[in-house]
Amino acid sequence: MTAVFRREFKSYFINMIGYIFLGALFLSCGILTTAECLISASAMFENVLGFESILLVLFIPILTMRSMSDDRRARTDQLLYSMPLNMTSIVLGKYFAMTAVFGIGCLGIAVIPLLLSSFGTVSFGTVYATLFGFFLLGCALIAICMFLSSLTESQVIAAVLGIGISAALYAMSLLVSIIPTDAMVSFIAFLVVAALLALIVYLLSKSPLLALGTAALGVIPTCVFYIIDAEKFEGLFPKVVDYLAIFDRFYNFVYGVFDLTAVVYFISAVVFFVFLSVQSFDHRRWA
């Protein structure tokens, strides 16, 4: 894993993606700090991180777009398959390289509150707790976008998919307010989700039987529960979407709440999507 980490980490500063990512992160953070703190004479740097999180929708997919797709396009994945490493170690090496680049950005951002303290009183506890949440949010988005990159050999498609999915995750709280609370709507929405999960399983395994089994595990219980008690489906899907809203979890830190459930949520998202990336990478080995 260490060899893969070193190879991937160095590559981000050879092909300039690492410099572009860090430059964009620092530039945008500097502009937001000037507008939110210096011009407004406010020491609430946590608000800057709240606005900066929106830009991660664009920045993270750019960082991750080549993580898996480039090896697949250049056929260097065959070299990785020949290494005396299991697929988990390879994927983790790639993942930790990207989080290391993002971590460098967070360390740079951590200096700004120290500079702001010269102009006013900074709540370091709130600021650095928010920065910790910002880092965890970025780690979760990196895991999600890395999985999306594993599904294609085109960096452009990987970037577009990453931006689209990240934007959808950001808009989840908005979706909650517009999704009807009708029981039938929730029922249909859960069926659609089950179909999408089955599609993902098929893309990973190329097994129609496994995909049908996944669909059945989602569709059959949903239909049974709906027939037994349809009233419980009223407003259920919006509640689930609201619970899964990843950016809303981060905003708890911005509002001054150190949310341990959010920490567990981010770590769980990382583990889940890294696992999916391993399965996708391993499948190509035998395809």
PDB file of C-alpha atoms in Angstrom:
ATOM      1  CA  MET A   1       0.000   0.000   0.000  1.00  0.00           C
ATOM      2  CA  THR A   2       2.873   2.371   0.795  1.00  0.00           C
ATOM      3  CA  ALA A   3       4.306   1.973  -2.713  1.00  0.00           C
ATOM      4  CA  VAL A   4       0.947   2.775  -4.294  1.00  0.00           C
ATOM      5  CA  PHE A   5       0.505   5.762  -1.972  1.00  0.00           C
ATOM      6  CA  ARG A   6       3.905   7.192  -2.901  1.00  0.00           C
ATOM      7  CA  ARG A   7       3.305   6.638  -6.613  1.00  0.00           C
ATOM      8  CA  GLU A   8      -0.118   8.285  -6.553  1.00  0.00           C
ATOM      9  CA  PHE A   9       0.876  11.153  -4.257  1.00  0.00           C
ATOM     10  CA  LYS A  10       3.884  12.068  -6.416  1.00  0.00           C
ATOM     11  CA  SER A  11       1.782  11.863  -9.570  1.00  0.00           C
ATOM     12  CA  TYR A  12      -0.523  14.649  -8.342  1.00  0.00           C
ATOM     13  CA  PHE A  13       2.425  17.031  -8.293  1.00  0.00           C
ATOM     14  CA  ILE A  14       3.950  15.776 -11.531  1.00  0.00           C
ATOM     15  CA  ASN A  15       0.843  16.251 -13.680  1.00  0.00           C
ATOM     16  CA  MET A  16      -0.108  19.546 -11.939  1.00  0.00           C
ATOM     17  CA  ILE A  17      -3.514  18.390 -10.691  1.00  0.00           C
ATOM     18  CA  GLY A  18      -2.320  18.656  -7.093  1.00  0.00           C
ATOM     19  CA  TYR A  19      -1.050  22.207  -7.638  1.00  0.00           C
ATOM     20  CA  ILE A  20      -4.257  23.226  -9.436  1.00  0.00           C
ATOM     21  CA  PHE A  21      -6.410  21.727  -6.680  1.00  0.00           C
ATOM     22  CA  LEU A  22      -4.472  23.379  -3.850  1.00  0.00           C
ATOM     23  CA  GLY A  23      -4.238  26.674  -5.724  1.00  0.00           C
ATOM     24  CA  ALA A  24      -7.986  26.752  -6.341  1.00  0.00           C
ATOM     25  CA  LEU A  25      -8.674  25.793  -2.714  1.00  0.00           C
ATOM     26  CA  PHE A  26      -6.386  28.481  -1.273  1.00  0.00           C
ATOM     27  CA  LEU A  27      -7.503  31.165  -3.741  1.00  0.00           C
ATOM     28  CA  SER A  28     -11.199  30.624  -3.116  1.00  0.00           C
ATOM     29  CA  CYS A  29     -10.658  30.449   0.627  1.00  0.00           C
ATOM     30  CA  GLY A  30      -8.674  33.693   0.526  1.00  0.00           C
ATOM     31  CA  ILE A  31     -11.395  35.471  -1.438  1.00  0.00           C
ATOM     32  CA  LEU A  32     -14.107  34.200   0.910  1.00  0.00           C
ATOM     33  CA  THR A  33     -12.056  35.181   3.957  1.00  0.00           C
ATOM     34  CA  THR A  34     -11.616  38.691   2.585  1.00  0.00           C
ATOM     35  CA  ALA A  35     -15.325  39.054   1.843  1.00  0.00           C
ATOM     36  CA  GLU A  36     -16.689  37.344   4.944  1.00  0.00           C
ATOM     37  CA  CYS A  37     -14.153  38.312   7.617  1.00  0.00           C
ATOM     38  CA  LEU A  38     -11.957  41.251   6.617  1.00  0.00           C
ATOM     39  CA  ILE A  39     -14.443  43.460   4.760  1.00  0.00           C
ATOM     40  CA  SER A  40     -17.309  42.546   7.113  1.00  0.00           C
ATOM     41  CA  ALA A  41     -15.052  42.841  10.184  1.00  0.00           C
ATOM     42  CA  SER A  42     -16.110  39.406  11.420  1.00  0.00           C
ATOM     43  CA  ALA A  43     -13.948  36.766  13.088  1.00  0.00           C
ATOM     44  CA  MET A  44     -16.369  33.908  12.333  1.00  0.00           C
ATOM     45  CA  PHE A  45     -14.114  31.918  10.040  1.00  0.00           C
ATOM     46  CA  GLU A  46     -16.432  28.914  10.335  1.00  0.00           C
ATOM     47  CA  ASN A  47     -18.795  30.734   7.955  1.00  0.00           C
ATOM     48  CA  VAL A  48     -15.994  30.846   5.386  1.00  0.00           C
ATOM     49  CA  LEU A  49     -15.674  27.055   5.612  1.00  0.00           C
ATOM     50  CA  GLY A  50     -19.439  26.777   5.199  1.00  0.00           C
ATOM     51  CA  PHE A  51     -19.248  28.629   1.885  1.00  0.00           C
ATOM     52  CA  GLU A  52     -16.042  26.828   0.905  1.00  0.00           C
ATOM     53  CA  SER A  53     -17.806  23.471   1.270  1.00  0.00           C
ATOM     54  CA  ILE A  54     -20.010  24.388  -1.692  1.00  0.00           C
ATOM     55  CA  LEU A  55     -16.914  24.677  -3.886  1.00  0.00           C
ATOM     56  CA  LEU A  56     -15.866  21.141  -2.940  1.00  0.00           C
ATOM     57  CA  VAL A  57     -18.626  20.059  -5.332  1.00  0.00           C
ATOM     58  CA  LEU A  58     -16.308  21.255  -8.114  1.00  0.00           C
ATOM     59  CA  PHE A  59     -12.854  20.800  -6.569  1.00  0.00           C
ATOM     60  CA  ILE A  60     -13.079  17.195  -5.320  1.00  0.00           C
ATOM     61  CA  PRO A  61     -14.171  15.647  -8.670  1.00  0.00           C
ATOM     62  CA  ILE A  62     -11.221  17.380 -10.353  1.00  0.00           C
ATOM     63  CA  LEU A  63      -8.872  15.842  -7.792  1.00  0.00           C
ATOM     64  CA  THR A  64     -10.348  12.339  -8.123  1.00  0.00           C
ATOM     65  CA  MET A  65     -11.206  12.150 -11.825  1.00  0.00           C
ATOM     66  CA  ARG A  66      -8.000  10.308 -12.747  1.00  0.00           C
ATOM     67  CA  SER A  67      -7.709   8.150  -9.620  1.00  0.00           C
ATOM     68  CA  MET A  68      -9.120   5.008 -11.230  1.00  0.00           C
ATOM     69  CA  SER A  69     -10.066   5.959 -14.772  1.00  0.00           C
ATOM     70  CA  ASP A  70      -6.538   6.929 -15.840  1.00  0.00           C
ATOM     71  CA  ASP A  71      -5.084   3.512 -14.982  1.00  0.00           C
ATOM     72  CA  ARG A  72      -7.933   1.898 -16.837  1.00  0.00           C
ATOM     73  CA  ARG A  73      -7.443   4.119 -19.912  1.00  0.00           C
ATOM     74  CA  ALA A  74      -3.644   3.726 -20.016  1.00  0.00           C
ATOM     75  CA  ARG A  75      -3.871   0.001 -19.148  1.00  0.00           C
ATOM     76  CA  THR A  76      -1.449   0.534 -16.238  1.00  0.00           C
ATOM     77  CA  ASP A  77      -4.011  -1.225 -14.059  1.00  0.00           C
ATOM     78  CA  GLN A  78      -2.508  -4.480 -15.340  1.00  0.00           C
ATOM     79  CA  LEU A  79       0.748  -3.489 -13.649  1.00  0.00           C
ATOM     80  CA  LEU A  80      -1.120  -2.928 -10.380  1.00  0.00           C
ATOM     81  CA  TYR A  81      -2.798  -6.327 -10.698  1.00  0.00           C
ATOM     82  CA  SER A  82       0.617  -7.945 -11.012  1.00  0.00           C
ATOM     83  CA  MET A  83       1.884  -6.413  -7.775  1.00  0.00           C
ATOM     84  CA  PRO A  84       2.003  -8.621  -4.655  1.00  0.00           C
ATOM     85  CA  LEU A  85      -0.818  -6.605  -3.092  1.00  0.00           C
ATOM     86  CA  ASN A  86      -4.496  -7.271  -2.611  1.00  0.00           C
ATOM     87  CA  MET A  87      -7.026  -4.953  -4.219  1.00  0.00           C
ATOM     88  CA  THR A  88      -7.905  -3.338  -0.899  1.00  0.00           C
ATOM     89  CA  SER A  89      -4.325  -2.190  -0.363  1.00  0.00           C
ATOM     90  CA  ILE A  90      -4.149  -0.737  -3.872  1.00  0.00           C
ATOM     91  CA  VAL A  91      -7.410   1.183  -3.536  1.00  0.00           C
ATOM     92  CA  LEU A  92      -6.504   2.401  -0.053  1.00  0.00           C
ATOM     93  CA  GLY A  93      -3.144   3.600  -1.341  1.00  0.00           C
ATOM     94  CA  LYS A  94      -4.902   5.660  -3.991  1.00  0.00           C
ATOM     95  CA  TYR A  95      -7.489   6.937  -1.535  1.00  0.00           C
ATOM     96  CA  PHE A  96      -4.966   7.975   1.108  1.00  0.00           C
ATOM     97  CA  ALA A  97      -2.904   9.794  -1.544  1.00  0.00           C
ATOM     98  CA  MET A  98      -5.908  11.948  -2.433  1.00  0.00           C
ATOM     99  CA  THR A  99      -6.802  12.590   1.198  1.00  0.00           C
ATOM    100  CA  ALA A 100      -3.163  13.562   1.825  1.00  0.00           C
ATOM    101  CA  VAL A 101      -3.368  16.206  -0.912  1.00  0.00           C
ATOM    102  CA  PHE A 102      -6.648  17.459   0.540  1.00  0.00           C
ATOM    103  CA  GLY A 103      -5.138  17.332   4.031  1.00  0.00           C
ATOM    104  CA  ILE A 104      -2.311  19.634   2.895  1.00  0.00           C
ATOM    105  CA  GLY A 105      -4.992  22.087   1.791  1.00  0.00           C
ATOM    106  CA  CYS A 106      -6.725  21.874   5.167  1.00  0.00           C
ATOM    107  CA  LEU A 107      -3.434  22.452   6.988  1.00  0.00           C
ATOM    108  CA  GLY A 108      -2.886  25.572   4.901  1.00  0.00           C
ATOM    109  CA  ILE A 109      -6.387  26.793   5.686  1.00  0.00           C
ATOM    110  CA  ALA A 110      -5.745  26.163   9.405  1.00  0.00           C
ATOM    111  CA  VAL A 111      -3.244  29.044   9.411  1.00  0.00           C
ATOM    112  CA  ILE A 112      -5.893  31.647   8.477  1.00  0.00           C
ATOM    113  CA  PRO A 113      -7.708  31.717  11.875  1.00  0.00           C
ATOM    114  CA  LEU A 114      -4.342  32.369  13.561  1.00  0.00           C
ATOM    115  CA  LEU A 115      -3.865  35.395  11.312  1.00  0.00           C
ATOM    116  CA  LEU A 116      -7.423  36.583  11.940  1.00  0.00           C
ATOM    117  CA  SER A 117      -6.847  36.465  15.703  1.00  0.00           C
ATOM    118  CA  SER A 118      -4.633  39.546  15.261  1.00  0.00           C
ATOM    119  CA  PHE A 119      -7.711  41.529  14.235  1.00  0.00           C
ATOM    120  CA  GLY A 120     -10.304  40.157  16.651  1.00  0.00           C
ATOM    121  CA  THR A 121     -11.393  37.352  18.929  1.00  0.00           C
ATOM    122  CA  VAL A 122     -11.553  34.015  17.155  1.00  0.00           C
ATOM    123  CA  SER A 123     -13.407  31.043  18.653  1.00  0.00           C
ATOM    124  CA  PHE A 124     -10.658  28.533  17.945  1.00  0.00           C
ATOM    125  CA  GLY A 125     -12.685  25.615  19.310  1.00  0.00           C
ATOM    126  CA  THR A 126     -15.561  26.226  16.898  1.00  0.00           C
ATOM    127  CA  VAL A 127     -13.284  27.071  13.968  1.00  0.00           C
ATOM    128  CA  TYR A 128     -11.052  24.023  14.209  1.00  0.00           C
ATOM    129  CA  ALA A 129     -13.982  21.708  14.953  1.00  0.00           C
ATOM    130  CA  THR A 130     -15.559  23.053  11.749  1.00  0.00           C
ATOM    131  CA  LEU A 131     -12.288  22.522   9.886  1.00  0.00           C
ATOM    132  CA  PHE A 132     -12.244  18.932  11.164  1.00  0.00           C
ATOM    133  CA  GLY A 133     -15.788  18.467   9.840  1.00  0.00           C
ATOM    134  CA  PHE A 134     -14.694  20.098   6.562  1.00  0.00           C
ATOM    135  CA  PHE A 135     -11.880  17.561   6.268  1.00  0.00           C
ATOM    136  CA  LEU A 136     -14.240  14.644   6.966  1.00  0.00           C
ATOM    137  CA  LEU A 137     -16.730  15.973   4.403  1.00  0.00           C
ATOM    138  CA  GLY A 138     -13.940  16.148   1.836  1.00  0.00           C
ATOM    139  CA  CYS A 139     -12.810  12.604   2.683  1.00  0.00           C
ATOM    140  CA  ALA A 140     -16.357  11.320   2.152  1.00  0.00           C
ATOM    141  CA  LEU A 141     -16.692  13.128  -1.184  1.00  0.00           C
ATOM    142  CA  ILE A 142     -13.288  11.785  -2.269  1.00  0.00           C
ATOM    143  CA  ALA A 143     -14.461   8.219  -1.554  1.00  0.00           C
ATOM    144  CA  ILE A 144     -17.693   8.782  -3.508  1.00  0.00           C
ATOM    145  CA  CYS A 145     -15.958  10.360  -6.501  1.00  0.00           C
ATOM    146  CA  MET A 146     -13.223   7.712  -6.483  1.00  0.00           C
ATOM    147  CA  PHE A 147     -15.907   5.052  -6.852  1.00  0.00           C
ATOM    148  CA  LEU A 148     -17.438   6.974  -9.758  1.00  0.00           C
ATOM    149  CA  SER A 149     -14.005   7.173 -11.375  1.00  0.00           C
ATOM    150  CA  SER A 150     -13.715   3.390 -11.126  1.00  0.00           C
ATOM    151  CA  LEU A 151     -16.771   2.990 -13.360  1.00  0.00           C
ATOM    152  CA  THR A 152     -15.275   4.621 -16.454  1.00  0.00           C
ATOM    153  CA  GLU A 153     -11.955   5.009 -18.272  1.00  0.00           C
ATOM    154  CA  SER A 154     -12.698   8.624 -19.244  1.00  0.00           C
ATOM    155  CA  GLN A 155     -11.449  11.328 -16.887  1.00  0.00           C
ATOM    156  CA  VAL A 156     -13.982  13.789 -18.313  1.00  0.00           C
ATOM    157  CA  ILE A 157     -16.905  11.445 -17.661  1.00  0.00           C
ATOM    158  CA  ALA A 158     -15.556  10.738 -14.163  1.00  0.00           C
ATOM    159  CA  ALA A 159     -15.348  14.486 -13.446  1.00  0.00           C
ATOM    160  CA  VAL A 160     -18.844  15.155 -14.813  1.00  0.00           C
ATOM    161  CA  LEU A 161     -20.311  12.270 -12.815  1.00  0.00           C
ATOM    162  CA  GLY A 162     -18.522  13.466  -9.695  1.00  0.00           C
ATOM    163  CA  ILE A 163     -19.744  17.030 -10.059  1.00  0.00           C
ATOM    164  CA  GLY A 164     -23.289  15.861 -10.812  1.00  0.00           C
ATOM    165  CA  ILE A 165     -23.507  13.485  -7.851  1.00  0.00           C
ATOM    166  CA  SER A 166     -21.820  15.959  -5.481  1.00  0.00           C
ATOM    167  CA  ALA A 167     -24.227  18.697  -6.585  1.00  0.00           C
ATOM    168  CA  ALA A 168     -27.147  16.323  -6.023  1.00  0.00           C
ATOM    169  CA  LEU A 169     -25.845  15.559  -2.525  1.00  0.00           C
ATOM    170  CA  TYR A 170     -25.618  19.285  -1.814  1.00  0.00           C
ATOM    171  CA  ALA A 171     -29.168  19.794  -3.074  1.00  0.00           C
ATOM    172  CA  MET A 172     -30.607  17.026  -0.869  1.00  0.00           C
ATOM    173  CA  SER A 173     -31.926  19.473   1.723  1.00  0.00           C
ATOM    174  CA  LEU A 174     -33.664  21.380  -1.069  1.00  0.00           C
ATOM    175  CA  LEU A 175     -35.139  18.151  -2.415  1.00  0.00           C
ATOM    176  CA  VAL A 176     -36.648  17.403   0.998  1.00  0.00           C
ATOM    177  CA  SER A 177     -38.695  20.592   0.806  1.00  0.00           C
ATOM    178  CA  ILE A 178     -40.094  19.827  -2.651  1.00  0.00           C
ATOM    179  CA  ILE A 179     -40.658  16.056  -2.438  1.00  0.00           C
ATOM    180  CA  PRO A 180     -44.354  15.335  -1.817  1.00  0.00           C
ATOM    181  CA  THR A 181     -45.113  13.562   1.440  1.00  0.00           C
ATOM    182  CA  ASP A 182     -47.725  11.335  -0.173  1.00  0.00           C
ATOM    183  CA  ALA A 183     -47.336   7.627   0.671  1.00  0.00           C
ATOM    184  CA  MET A 184     -47.483   6.567  -2.979  1.00  0.00           C
ATOM    185  CA  VAL A 185     -44.679   8.968  -3.892  1.00  0.00           C
ATOM    186  CA  SER A 186     -42.454   7.513  -1.151  1.00  0.00           C
ATOM    187  CA  PHE A 187     -43.329   3.984  -2.280  1.00  0.00           C
ATOM    188  CA  ILE A 188     -42.375   4.698  -5.899  1.00  0.00           C
ATOM    189  CA  ALA A 189     -39.215   6.526  -4.822  1.00  0.00           C
ATOM    190  CA  PHE A 190     -38.016   3.515  -2.807  1.00  0.00           C
ATOM    191  CA  LEU A 191     -38.642   1.267  -5.812  1.00  0.00           C
ATOM    192  CA  VAL A 192     -36.562   3.578  -7.999  1.00  0.00           C
ATOM    193  CA  VAL A 193     -33.737   3.507  -5.424  1.00  0.00           C
ATOM    194  CA  ALA A 194     -33.877  -0.295  -5.380  1.00  0.00           C
ATOM    195  CA  ALA A 195     -33.600  -0.321  -9.178  1.00  0.00           C
ATOM    196  CA  LEU A 196     -30.607   2.041  -9.080  1.00  0.00           C
ATOM    197  CA  LEU A 197     -28.847  -0.144  -6.509  1.00  0.00           C
ATOM    198  CA  ALA A 198     -29.463  -3.179  -8.707  1.00  0.00           C
ATOM    199  CA  LEU A 199     -27.959  -1.261 -11.648  1.00  0.00           C
ATOM    200  CA  ILE A 200     -24.833  -0.453  -9.597  1.00  0.00           C
ATOM    201  CA  VAL A 201     -24.492  -4.111  -8.623  1.00  0.00           C
ATOM    202  CA  TYR A 202     -24.783  -5.095 -12.268  1.00  0.00           C
ATOM    203  CA  LEU A 203     -22.123  -2.562 -13.310  1.00  0.00           C
ATOM    204  CA  LEU A 204     -19.785  -3.957 -10.649  1.00  0.00           C
ATOM    205  CA  SER A 205     -20.455  -7.650 -11.162  1.00  0.00           C
ATOM    206  CA  LYS A 206     -21.877  -7.935 -14.710  1.00  0.00           C
ATOM    207  CA  SER A 207     -24.101 -10.586 -13.209  1.00  0.00           C
ATOM    208  CA  PRO A 208     -27.803 -10.243 -14.144  1.00  0.00           C
ATOM    209  CA  LEU A 209     -28.729 -12.826 -11.508  1.00  0.00           C
ATOM    210  CA  LEU A 210     -26.994 -10.895  -8.723  1.00  0.00           C
ATOM    211  CA  ALA A 211     -28.546  -7.653  -9.908  1.00  0.00           C
ATOM    212  CA  LEU A 212     -32.009  -9.224  -9.955  1.00  0.00           C
ATOM    213  CA  GLY A 213     -31.407 -10.581  -6.464  1.00  0.00           C
ATOM    214  CA  THR A 214     -30.450  -7.117  -5.240  1.00  0.00           C
ATOM    215  CA  ALA A 215     -33.546  -5.634  -6.833  1.00  0.00           C
ATOM    216  CA  ALA A 216     -35.713  -8.305  -5.243  1.00  0.00           C
ATOM    217  CA  LEU A 217     -34.233  -7.599  -1.801  1.00  0.00           C
ATOM    218  CA  GLY A 218     -35.288  -3.999  -2.181  1.00  0.00           C
ATOM    219  CA  VAL A 219     -38.563  -4.297  -4.074  1.00  0.00           C
ATOM    220  CA  ILE A 220     -40.228  -7.247  -2.296  1.00  0.00           C
ATOM    221  CA  PRO A 221     -39.931  -5.938   1.315  1.00  0.00           C
ATOM    222  CA  THR A 222     -41.000  -2.459   0.150  1.00  0.00           C
ATOM    223  CA  CYS A 223     -44.110  -3.836  -1.526  1.00  0.00           C
ATOM    224  CA  VAL A 224     -44.958  -6.037   1.474  1.00  0.00           C
ATOM    225  CA  PHE A 225     -44.618  -3.182   3.978  1.00  0.00           C
ATOM    226  CA  TYR A 226     -46.639  -0.879   1.742  1.00  0.00           C
ATOM    227  CA  ILE A 227     -49.466  -3.406   1.476  1.00  0.00           C
ATOM    228  CA  ILE A 228     -49.462  -3.999   5.246  1.00  0.00           C
ATOM    229  CA  ASP A 229     -49.388  -0.339   6.308  1.00  0.00           C
ATOM    230  CA  ALA A 230     -49.298   2.259   3.560  1.00  0.00           C
ATOM    231  CA  GLU A 231     -49.784   5.122   6.015  1.00  0.00           C
ATOM    232  CA  LYS A 232     -46.280   4.699   7.427  1.00  0.00           C
ATOM    233  CA  PHE A 233     -44.893   5.625   4.001  1.00  0.00           C
ATOM    234  CA  GLU A 234     -46.287   9.143   4.281  1.00  0.00           C
ATOM    235  CA  GLY A 235     -43.296  11.483   4.390  1.00  0.00           C
ATOM    236  CA  LEU A 236     -40.925   8.521   4.838  1.00  0.00           C
ATOM    237  CA  PHE A 237     -38.786   9.092   1.751  1.00  0.00           C
ATOM    238  CA  PRO A 238     -38.178  12.813   2.499  1.00  0.00           C
ATOM    239  CA  LYS A 239     -37.154  11.814   6.034  1.00  0.00           C
ATOM    240  CA  VAL A 240     -34.653   9.279   4.678  1.00  0.00           C
ATOM    241  CA  VAL A 241     -33.262  11.832   2.197  1.00  0.00           C
ATOM    242  CA  ASP A 242     -32.947  14.387   4.988  1.00  0.00           C
ATOM    243  CA  TYR A 243     -31.107  11.848   7.155  1.00  0.00           C
ATOM    244  CA  LEU A 244     -28.648  11.068   4.349  1.00  0.00           C
ATOM    245  CA  ALA A 245     -27.975  14.743   3.483  1.00  0.00           C
ATOM    246  CA  ILE A 246     -24.192  14.753   3.796  1.00  0.00           C
ATOM    247  CA  PHE A 247     -23.708  18.526   3.608  1.00  0.00           C
ATOM    248  CA  ASP A 248     -26.315  19.151   6.304  1.00  0.00           C
ATOM    249  CA  ARG A 249     -24.221  16.969   8.609  1.00  0.00           C
ATOM    250  CA  PHE A 250     -21.267  19.253   8.029  1.00  0.00           C
ATOM    251  CA  TYR A 251     -23.284  22.407   8.698  1.00  0.00           C
ATOM    252  CA  ASN A 252     -23.861  21.196  12.248  1.00  0.00           C
ATOM    253  CA  PHE A 253     -20.157  21.930  12.802  1.00  0.00           C
ATOM    254  CA  VAL A 254     -20.551  25.374  11.227  1.00  0.00           C
ATOM    255  CA  TYR A 255     -23.372  26.129  13.662  1.00  0.00           C
ATOM    256  CA  GLY A 256     -21.103  25.296  16.598  1.00  0.00           C
ATOM    257  CA  VAL A 257     -22.236  21.729  17.285  1.00  0.00           C
ATOM    258  CA  PHE A 258     -19.601  19.006  17.388  1.00  0.00           C
ATOM    259  CA  ASP A 259     -21.813  16.202  16.079  1.00  0.00           C
ATOM    260  CA  LEU A 260     -20.377  12.762  16.844  1.00  0.00           C
ATOM    261  CA  THR A 261     -23.104  11.116  14.762  1.00  0.00           C
ATOM    262  CA  ALA A 262     -21.884  13.177  11.803  1.00  0.00           C
ATOM    263  CA  VAL A 263     -18.334  11.919  12.388  1.00  0.00           C
ATOM    264  CA  VAL A 264     -19.600   8.330  12.353  1.00  0.00           C
ATOM    265  CA  TYR A 265     -21.684   9.105   9.262  1.00  0.00           C
ATOM    266  CA  PHE A 266     -18.708  10.492   7.321  1.00  0.00           C
ATOM    267  CA  ILE A 267     -16.477   7.560   8.298  1.00  0.00           C
ATOM    268  CA  SER A 268     -19.238   5.099   7.338  1.00  0.00           C
ATOM    269  CA  ALA A 269     -19.602   6.782   3.940  1.00  0.00           C
ATOM    270  CA  VAL A 270     -15.841   6.509   3.396  1.00  0.00           C
ATOM    271  CA  VAL A 271     -15.777   2.812   4.314  1.00  0.00           C
ATOM    272  CA  PHE A 272     -18.818   2.019   2.136  1.00  0.00           C
ATOM    273  CA  PHE A 273     -17.591   3.734  -1.028  1.00  0.00           C
ATOM    274  CA  VAL A 274     -14.016   2.526  -0.628  1.00  0.00           C
ATOM    275  CA  PHE A 275     -15.484  -0.976  -0.390  1.00  0.00           C
ATOM    276  CA  LEU A 276     -17.447  -0.383  -3.618  1.00  0.00           C
ATOM    277  CA  SER A 277     -14.284   0.892  -5.310  1.00  0.00           C
ATOM    278  CA  VAL A 278     -12.431  -2.257  -4.254  1.00  0.00           C
ATOM    279  CA  GLN A 279     -15.204  -4.421  -5.710  1.00  0.00           C
ATOM    280  CA  SER A 280     -15.193  -2.448  -8.954  1.00  0.00           C
ATOM    281  CA  PHE A 281     -11.393  -2.603  -9.230  1.00  0.00           C
ATOM    282  CA  ASP A 282     -11.324  -6.306  -8.392  1.00  0.00           C
ATOM    283  CA  HIS A 283     -14.028  -7.077 -10.935  1.00  0.00           C
ATOM    284  CA  ARG A 284     -11.942  -5.600 -13.777  1.00  0.00           C
ATOM    285  CA  ARG A 285      -9.089  -7.878 -12.761  1.00  0.00           C
ATOM    286  CA  TRP A 286     -11.084 -10.927 -13.788  1.00  0.00           C
ATOM    287  CA  ALA A 287     -13.141  -9.332 -16.565  1.00  0.00           C
TER     288      ALA A 287
END
